[in-house]
Coordinates of C-alpha atoms and ligand atoms in Angstrom, one line a residue:
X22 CA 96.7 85.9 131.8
X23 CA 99.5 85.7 133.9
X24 CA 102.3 87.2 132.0
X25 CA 102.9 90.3 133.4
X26 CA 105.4 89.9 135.8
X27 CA 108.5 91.5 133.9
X28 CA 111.5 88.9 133.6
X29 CA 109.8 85.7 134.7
X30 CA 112.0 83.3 134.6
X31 CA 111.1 80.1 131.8
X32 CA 107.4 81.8 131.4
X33 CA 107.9 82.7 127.6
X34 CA 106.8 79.5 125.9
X35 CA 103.4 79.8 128.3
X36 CA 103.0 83.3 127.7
X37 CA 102.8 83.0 124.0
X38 CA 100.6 79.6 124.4
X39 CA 98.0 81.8 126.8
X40 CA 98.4 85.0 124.8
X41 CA 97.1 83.1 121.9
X42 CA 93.9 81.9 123.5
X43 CA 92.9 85.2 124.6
X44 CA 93.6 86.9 121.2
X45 CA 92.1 83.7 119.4
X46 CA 89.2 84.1 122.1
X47 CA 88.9 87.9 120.7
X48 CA 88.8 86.8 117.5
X49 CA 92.0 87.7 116.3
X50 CA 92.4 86.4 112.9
X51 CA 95.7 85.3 113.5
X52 CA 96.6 84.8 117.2
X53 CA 99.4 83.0 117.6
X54 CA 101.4 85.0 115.0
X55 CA 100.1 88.2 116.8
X56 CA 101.5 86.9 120.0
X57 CA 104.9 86.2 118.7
X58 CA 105.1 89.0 116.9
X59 CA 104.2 91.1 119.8
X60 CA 106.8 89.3 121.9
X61 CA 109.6 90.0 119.6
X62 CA 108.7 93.9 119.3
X63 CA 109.1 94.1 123.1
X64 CA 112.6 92.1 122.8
X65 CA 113.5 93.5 119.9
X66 CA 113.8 90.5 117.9
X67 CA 112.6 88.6 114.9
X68 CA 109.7 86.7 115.3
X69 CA 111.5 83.3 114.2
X70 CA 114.1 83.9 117.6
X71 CA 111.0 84.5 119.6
X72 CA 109.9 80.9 118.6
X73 CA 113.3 79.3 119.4
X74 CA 113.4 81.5 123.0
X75 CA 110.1 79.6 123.8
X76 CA 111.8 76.2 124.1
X77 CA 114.4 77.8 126.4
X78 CA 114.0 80.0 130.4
X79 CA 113.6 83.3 128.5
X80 CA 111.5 85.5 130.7
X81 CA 108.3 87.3 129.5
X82 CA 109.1 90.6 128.9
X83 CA 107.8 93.3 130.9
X84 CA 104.7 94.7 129.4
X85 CA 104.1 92.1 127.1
X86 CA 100.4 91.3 129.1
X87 CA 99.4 94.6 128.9
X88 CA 99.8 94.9 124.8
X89 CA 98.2 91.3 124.3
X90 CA 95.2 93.2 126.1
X91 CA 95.4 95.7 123.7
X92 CA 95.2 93.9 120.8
X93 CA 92.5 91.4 122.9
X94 CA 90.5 95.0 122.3
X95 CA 91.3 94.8 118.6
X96 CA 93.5 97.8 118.7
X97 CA 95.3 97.4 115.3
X98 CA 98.8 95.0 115.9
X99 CA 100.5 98.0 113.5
X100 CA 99.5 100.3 116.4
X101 CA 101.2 98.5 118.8
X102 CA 104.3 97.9 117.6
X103 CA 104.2 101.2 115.2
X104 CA 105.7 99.7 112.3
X105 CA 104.1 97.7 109.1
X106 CA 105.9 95.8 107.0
X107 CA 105.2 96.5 103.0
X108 CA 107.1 94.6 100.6
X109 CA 110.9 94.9 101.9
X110 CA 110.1 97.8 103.9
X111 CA 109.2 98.5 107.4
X112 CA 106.8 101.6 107.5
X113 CA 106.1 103.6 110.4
X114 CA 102.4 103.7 111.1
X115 CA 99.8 105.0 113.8
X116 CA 96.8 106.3 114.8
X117 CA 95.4 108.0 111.7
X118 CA 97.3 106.8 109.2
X119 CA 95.6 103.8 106.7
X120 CA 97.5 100.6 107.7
X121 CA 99.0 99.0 104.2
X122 CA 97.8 96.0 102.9
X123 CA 99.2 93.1 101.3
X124 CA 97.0 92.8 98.4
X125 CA 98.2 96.8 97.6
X126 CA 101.9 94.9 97.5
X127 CA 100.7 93.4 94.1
X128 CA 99.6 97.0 92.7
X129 CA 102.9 98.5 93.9
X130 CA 104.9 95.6 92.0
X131 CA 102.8 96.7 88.7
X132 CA 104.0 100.1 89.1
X133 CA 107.8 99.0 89.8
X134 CA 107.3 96.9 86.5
X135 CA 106.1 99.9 84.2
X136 CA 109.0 102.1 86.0
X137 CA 111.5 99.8 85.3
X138 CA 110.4 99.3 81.9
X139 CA 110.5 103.3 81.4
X140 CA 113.7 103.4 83.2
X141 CA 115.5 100.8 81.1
X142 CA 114.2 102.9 77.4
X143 CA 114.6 106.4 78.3
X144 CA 116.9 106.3 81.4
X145 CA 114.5 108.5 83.4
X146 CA 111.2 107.7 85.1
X147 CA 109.0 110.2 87.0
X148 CA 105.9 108.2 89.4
X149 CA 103.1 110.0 91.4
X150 CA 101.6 107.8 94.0
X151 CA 97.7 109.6 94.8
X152 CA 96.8 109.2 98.8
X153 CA 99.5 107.9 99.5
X154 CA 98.5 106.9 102.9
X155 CA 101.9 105.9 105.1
X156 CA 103.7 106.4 102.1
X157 CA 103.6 102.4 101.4
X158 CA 103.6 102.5 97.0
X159 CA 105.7 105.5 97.0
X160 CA 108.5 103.9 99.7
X161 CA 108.3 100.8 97.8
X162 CA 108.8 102.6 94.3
X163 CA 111.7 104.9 95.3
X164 CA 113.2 101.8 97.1
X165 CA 112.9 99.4 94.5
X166 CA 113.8 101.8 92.0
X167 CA 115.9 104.2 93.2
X168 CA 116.5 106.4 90.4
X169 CA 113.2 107.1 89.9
X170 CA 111.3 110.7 90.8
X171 CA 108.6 109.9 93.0
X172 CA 106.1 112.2 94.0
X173 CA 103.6 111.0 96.8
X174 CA 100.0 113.1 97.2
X175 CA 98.0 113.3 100.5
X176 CA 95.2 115.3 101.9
X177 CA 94.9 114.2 105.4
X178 CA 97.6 116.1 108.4
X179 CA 97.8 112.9 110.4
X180 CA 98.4 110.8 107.3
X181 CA 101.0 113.4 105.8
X182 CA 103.0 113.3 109.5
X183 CA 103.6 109.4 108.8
X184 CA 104.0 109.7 105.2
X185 CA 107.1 112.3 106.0
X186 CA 108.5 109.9 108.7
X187 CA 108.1 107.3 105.5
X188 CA 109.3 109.4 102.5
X189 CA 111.8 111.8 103.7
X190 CA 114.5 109.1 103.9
X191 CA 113.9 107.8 100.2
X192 CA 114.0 111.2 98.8
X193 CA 109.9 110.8 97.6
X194 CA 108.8 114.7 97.1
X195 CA 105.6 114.6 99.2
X196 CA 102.9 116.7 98.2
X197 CA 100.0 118.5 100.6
X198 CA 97.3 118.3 97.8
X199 CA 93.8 117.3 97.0
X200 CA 94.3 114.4 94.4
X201 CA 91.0 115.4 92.8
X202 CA 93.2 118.5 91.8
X203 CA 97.2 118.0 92.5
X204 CA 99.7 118.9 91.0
X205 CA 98.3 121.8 88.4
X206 CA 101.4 122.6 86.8
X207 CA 102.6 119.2 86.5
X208 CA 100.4 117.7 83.0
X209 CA 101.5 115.2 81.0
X210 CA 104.9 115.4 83.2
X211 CA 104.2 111.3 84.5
X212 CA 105.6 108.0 83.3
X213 CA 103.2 106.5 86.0
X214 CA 100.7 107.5 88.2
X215 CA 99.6 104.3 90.7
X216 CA 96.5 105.1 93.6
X217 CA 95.5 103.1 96.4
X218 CA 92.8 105.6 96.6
X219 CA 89.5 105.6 99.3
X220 CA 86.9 103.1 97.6
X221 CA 84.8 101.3 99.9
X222 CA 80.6 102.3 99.4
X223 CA 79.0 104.2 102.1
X224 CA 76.7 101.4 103.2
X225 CA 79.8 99.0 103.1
X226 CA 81.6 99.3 106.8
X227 CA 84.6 96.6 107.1
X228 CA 84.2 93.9 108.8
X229 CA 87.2 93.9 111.3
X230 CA 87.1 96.1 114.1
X231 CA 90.8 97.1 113.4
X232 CA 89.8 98.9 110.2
X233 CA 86.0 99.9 111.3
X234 CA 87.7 101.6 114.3
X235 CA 91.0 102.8 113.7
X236 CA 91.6 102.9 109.8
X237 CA 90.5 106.8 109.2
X238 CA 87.3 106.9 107.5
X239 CA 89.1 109.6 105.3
X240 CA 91.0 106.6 104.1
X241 CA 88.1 103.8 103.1
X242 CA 85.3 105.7 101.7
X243 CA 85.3 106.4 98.1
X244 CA 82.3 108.8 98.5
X245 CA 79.0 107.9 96.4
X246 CA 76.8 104.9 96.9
X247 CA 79.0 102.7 94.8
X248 CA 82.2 104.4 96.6
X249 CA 84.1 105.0 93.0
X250 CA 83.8 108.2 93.6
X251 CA 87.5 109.2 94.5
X252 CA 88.7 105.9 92.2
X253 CA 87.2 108.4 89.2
X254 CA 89.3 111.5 90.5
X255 CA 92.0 109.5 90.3
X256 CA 91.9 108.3 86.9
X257 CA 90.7 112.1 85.7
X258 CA 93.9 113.2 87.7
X259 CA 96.0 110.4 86.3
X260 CA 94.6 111.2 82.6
X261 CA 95.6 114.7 83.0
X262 CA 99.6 114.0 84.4
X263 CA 100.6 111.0 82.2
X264 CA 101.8 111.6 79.1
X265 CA 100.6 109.8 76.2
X266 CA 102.4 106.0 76.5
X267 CA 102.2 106.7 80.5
X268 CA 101.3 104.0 82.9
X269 CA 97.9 104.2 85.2
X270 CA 97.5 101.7 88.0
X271 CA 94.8 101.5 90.5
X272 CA 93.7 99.3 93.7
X273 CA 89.4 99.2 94.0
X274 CA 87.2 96.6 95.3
X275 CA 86.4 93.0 93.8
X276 CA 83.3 94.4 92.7
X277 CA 84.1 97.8 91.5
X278 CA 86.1 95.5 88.6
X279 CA 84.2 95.7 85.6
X280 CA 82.4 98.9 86.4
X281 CA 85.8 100.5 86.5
X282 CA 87.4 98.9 83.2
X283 CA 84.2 100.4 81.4
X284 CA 84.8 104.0 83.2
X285 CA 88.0 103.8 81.8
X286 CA 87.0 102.5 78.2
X287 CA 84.6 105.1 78.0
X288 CA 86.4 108.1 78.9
X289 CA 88.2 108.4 75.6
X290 CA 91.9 108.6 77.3
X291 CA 93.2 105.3 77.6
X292 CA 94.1 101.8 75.7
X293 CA 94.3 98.4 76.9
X294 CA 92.4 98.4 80.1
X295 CA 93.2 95.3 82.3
X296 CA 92.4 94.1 85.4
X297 CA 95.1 92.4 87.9
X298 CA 94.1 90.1 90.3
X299 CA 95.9 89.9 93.8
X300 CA 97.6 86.7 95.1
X301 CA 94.5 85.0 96.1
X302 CA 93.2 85.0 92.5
X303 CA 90.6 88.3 92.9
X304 CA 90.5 91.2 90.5
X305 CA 91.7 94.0 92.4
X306 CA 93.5 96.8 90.0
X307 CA 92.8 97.5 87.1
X308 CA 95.6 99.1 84.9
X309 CA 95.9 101.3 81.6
X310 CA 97.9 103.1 79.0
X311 CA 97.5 106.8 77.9
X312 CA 96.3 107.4 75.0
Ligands
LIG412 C1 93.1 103.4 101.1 S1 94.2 104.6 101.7 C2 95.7 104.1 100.9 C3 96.9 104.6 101.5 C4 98.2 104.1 100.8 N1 98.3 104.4 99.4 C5 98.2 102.6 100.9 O1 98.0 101.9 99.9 O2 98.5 102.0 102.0 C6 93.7 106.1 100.8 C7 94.5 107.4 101.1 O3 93.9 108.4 100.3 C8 93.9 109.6 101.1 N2 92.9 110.5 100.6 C9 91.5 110.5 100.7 N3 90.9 111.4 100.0 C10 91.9 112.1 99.4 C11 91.9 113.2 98.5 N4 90.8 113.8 98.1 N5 93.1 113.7 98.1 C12 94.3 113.0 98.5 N6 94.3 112.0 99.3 C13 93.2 111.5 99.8 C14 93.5 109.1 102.5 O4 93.8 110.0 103.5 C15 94.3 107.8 102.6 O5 95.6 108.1 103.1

């Protein structure tokens, strides 16, 4: 590359067009998008302006070669720029934090639907939100509806130092717990609980380097071969904080579908198990009601 002399004059639109190639040449899933949208964190700009600056003399910026390198190395683009966008929000993220994902924008909506719907009949609605990672469902829920009590649950430091950064803001009470055992004090106190929790088997390591290498493992393994684990604590946890009518939501593998609708039709807590499927048609939360 030869983009990283700062301010050269005209270079942008040849910047981006070389960026690309290296990233694509890394396989970067997406590397023209990447390179935009690293351009436009270093000019503080909207992706869509970096595209029109191309057709014009803007000058690189400086630095821009050396975090197209970065991500060359796969280093997560969410890294790089710190922020990741979820839903209408931009969360700040980082090393040790789970990056958020869009398919976990579809469970988040659920949980916004069942909060509303509480919200509207008894003018209150009180949501916990277990590993909440960044903070991503619980943001989203307290922005979305903001008279809502969220409560967010995390067991990780480095995931709880984002999270703050996240939920302070939006008034989300965040909570330094084990979901397996949170919030004691607190049964059959929920409208909604809704998890993103750790579900991936032991034997199953991602694909991209970006989340093999830099998502914490803390974050993807659900623990036991099948990696429902931790998806089981959750819906034990969520079965003992809901109260009867309340609203359980979960994210989990394609696979883990049907196993999980029969854990939960077989635990003698819950009615009308269902499985959601995310935008690109696969089932990937599965929902229920307290019984
Ligand atoms: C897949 S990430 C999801 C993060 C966030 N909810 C999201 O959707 O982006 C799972 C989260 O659960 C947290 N976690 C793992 N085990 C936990 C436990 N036993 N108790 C509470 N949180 C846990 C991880 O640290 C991680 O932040």
């Amino acid at each position: 590359m030869t983009t990283s002399s700062p301010g050269t004059a005209g270079d942008l639109g040849s910047a981006l067009a070389a960026a690309a190639a290296e990233l694509a040449a890394a396989g970067v899933p997406a590397p023209r998008v990447d390179a935009e949208l690293l351009a436009a964190h270093l000019l503080g700009c909207s992706r869509g302006r970096v595209r029109a600056l191309a057709f014009t003399d803007a000058p690189v910026p400086a630095g821009y070669a050396d975090l197209v390198r970065e991500r060359a190395r796969r280093i997560p683009l969410q890294h790089l720029t710190g922020r990741a966008a979820f839903r209408h929000l931009e969360l700040a993220v980082g090393p040790g934090v789970f990056v958020p994902r869009p398919e976990t924008e579809t469970v988040a909506q659920l949980a916004i639907d069942a909060a509303r719907a509480r919200l509207a009949a008894d003018g209150t609605v009180r949501v916990v939100d277990l590993g909440t990672g960044s903070g991503a469902i619980a943001a989203a829920v307290a922005e979305e509806v903001p008279e809502a009590e969220v409560t967010a649950v995390e067991l990780s430091d480095l995931a709880l130092a984002w999270a703050e950064r996240n939920l302070e803001p939006r008034g989300v009470r965040l909570v330094h717990a084990d979901l397996r055992t949170a919030l004691p004090d607190e049964d059959g106190r929920y409208d909604v609980v809704v998890s993103n929790p750790p579900y991936i088997p032991a034997a199953a390591v991602p694909n991209e380097p970006e989340a093999a290498d830099h998502d914490p493992k803390m974050a993807l393994y659900g623990g036991g071969e099948d990696g429902l684990a931790l998806p089981h604590a959750a819906a034990a946890t969520a079965a003992r904080l809901l109260r009867s009518g309340g609203f359980f939501v979960m994210e989990h593998a394609e696979v883990q579908a049907q196993a999980l609708a029969r854990h939960l039709e077989n635990a003698g807590s819950w009615l009308d198990v269902r499985g959601h499927e995310d935008l690109n048609g696969r089932p990937r939360a599965t929902s229920a009601v307290k019984e």
